[in-house]
Structures are given as C-alpha cells and as structure tokens.
XYZ file of C-alpha atoms in Angstrom:
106
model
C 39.710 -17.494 46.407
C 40.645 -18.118 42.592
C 37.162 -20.560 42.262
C 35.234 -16.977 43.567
C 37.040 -14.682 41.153
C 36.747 -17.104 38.189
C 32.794 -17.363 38.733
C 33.042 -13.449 39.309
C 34.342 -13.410 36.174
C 32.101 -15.810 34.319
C 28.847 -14.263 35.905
C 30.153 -10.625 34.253
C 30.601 -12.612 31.275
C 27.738 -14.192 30.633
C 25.658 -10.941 32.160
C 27.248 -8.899 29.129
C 26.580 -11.746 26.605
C 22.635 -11.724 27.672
C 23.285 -8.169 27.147
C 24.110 -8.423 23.847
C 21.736 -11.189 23.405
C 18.664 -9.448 23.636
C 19.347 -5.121 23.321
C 21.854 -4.801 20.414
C 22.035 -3.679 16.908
C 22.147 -7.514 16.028
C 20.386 -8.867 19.169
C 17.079 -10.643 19.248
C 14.720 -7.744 19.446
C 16.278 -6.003 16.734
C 15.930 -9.472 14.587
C 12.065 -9.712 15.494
C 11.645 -5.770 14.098
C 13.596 -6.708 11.254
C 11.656 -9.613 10.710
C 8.607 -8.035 10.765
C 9.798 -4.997 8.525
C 10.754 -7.797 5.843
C 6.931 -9.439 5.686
C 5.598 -6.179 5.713
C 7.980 -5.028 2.654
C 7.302 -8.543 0.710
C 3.551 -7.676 1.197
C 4.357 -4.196 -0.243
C 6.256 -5.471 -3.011
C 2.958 -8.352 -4.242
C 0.506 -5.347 -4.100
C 3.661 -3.606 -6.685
C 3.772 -6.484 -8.623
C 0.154 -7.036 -9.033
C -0.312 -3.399 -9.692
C 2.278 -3.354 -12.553
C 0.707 -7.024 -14.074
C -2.703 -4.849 -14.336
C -1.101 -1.811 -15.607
C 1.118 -4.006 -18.209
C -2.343 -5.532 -19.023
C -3.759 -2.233 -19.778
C -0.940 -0.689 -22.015
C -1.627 -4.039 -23.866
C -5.339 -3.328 -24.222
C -4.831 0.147 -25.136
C -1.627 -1.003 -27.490
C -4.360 -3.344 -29.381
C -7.305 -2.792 -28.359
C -9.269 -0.314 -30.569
C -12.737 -0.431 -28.897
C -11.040 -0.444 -25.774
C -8.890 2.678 -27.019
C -12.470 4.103 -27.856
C -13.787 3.525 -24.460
C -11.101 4.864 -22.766
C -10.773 7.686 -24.533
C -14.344 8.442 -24.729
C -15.043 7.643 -20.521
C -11.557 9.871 -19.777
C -11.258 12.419 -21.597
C -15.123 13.080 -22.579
C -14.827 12.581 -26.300
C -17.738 12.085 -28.753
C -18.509 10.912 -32.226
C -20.956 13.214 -34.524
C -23.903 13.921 -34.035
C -23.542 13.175 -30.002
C -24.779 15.294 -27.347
C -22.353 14.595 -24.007
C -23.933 15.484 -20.427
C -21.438 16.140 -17.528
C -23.045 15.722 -14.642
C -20.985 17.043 -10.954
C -22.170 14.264 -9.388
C -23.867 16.912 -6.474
C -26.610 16.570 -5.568
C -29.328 19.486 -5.728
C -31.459 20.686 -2.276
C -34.464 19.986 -3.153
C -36.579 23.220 -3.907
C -40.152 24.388 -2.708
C -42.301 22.850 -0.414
C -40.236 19.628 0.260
C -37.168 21.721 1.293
C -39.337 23.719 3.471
C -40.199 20.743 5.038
C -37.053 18.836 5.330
C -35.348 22.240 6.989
C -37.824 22.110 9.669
C-alpha cells in the first residue's frame, strides 16, 4: 500500500516536472523562441554596425574630402558653378503623342 502511494506520488512528480520542462516561462520552448529572437537580434545589430562603419566612412569623406563635398553637394542639393545650366528631369515618363499613341491605345 505505501510502494502504490509512493509511485503515486513520484508519477505526479515527475508529470509536473515534464510540465515545467517543456510549457514554462523558463522551459524548453520558451528557450528555443528565445534562442531564435537572439540570432535574429545579432543579425540586426551586424546590418547596425555595418551601416554606422559606412556612415562613419562618409562623415570622413565629407570631413576631408573636398571633391567629394562638391559632388555631394552638387548631386543633393542641385547646386551649380557659373556659367552652368542644371536640367531636373521627374524621372516620368511622357505618353507618347500623335500617331504612335493612337496606336498603342488601340
């Protein structure tokens, strides 16, 4: 009678330690999530660093750089020297007027 109630005992036991095992806060599935939310926030933090390497790189440039300063400045923020015409294009693309619209609409 006391060999059935001990292994009644044990089987609750080790029921509610498979329990906690696998479905808690610190069980196994909650350690393969946060496993996989660490690799995904150490790839996030590589593309950071590389991003701030090539923006460092660039404040350098611009820092030293005086043709570089020109270029930028010149491709951003449409500036020209003297006797420079600059074009702005939308980048949109006309219909095509006339007889070849006429015959693309068809």
């Amino acid at each position: 009678m006391a060999r059935r109630i001990l292994l009644g005992i044990l089987i609750i036991v080790n029921v509610v330690l498979l329990f906690r095992l696998f479905w808690t806060d610190h069980g196994l599935f909650a350690y393969m999530n946060m496993r996989k939310r660490s690799v995904k926030l150490q790839n996030q933090l590589q593309e950071v660093d590389a991003k701030s390497l090539e923006l460092s790189r660039e404040i350098r440039r611009l820092k030293n750089d005086r043709s570089y300063q020109e270029m930028v400045i010149r491709e951003r923020m449409n500036y020209v020297k003297e006797n420079e015409v600059l074009y702005i294009f939308s980048g949109k693309v006309d219909e095509p007027q006339g007889a070849e619209g006429d015959e693309k609409k068809d």
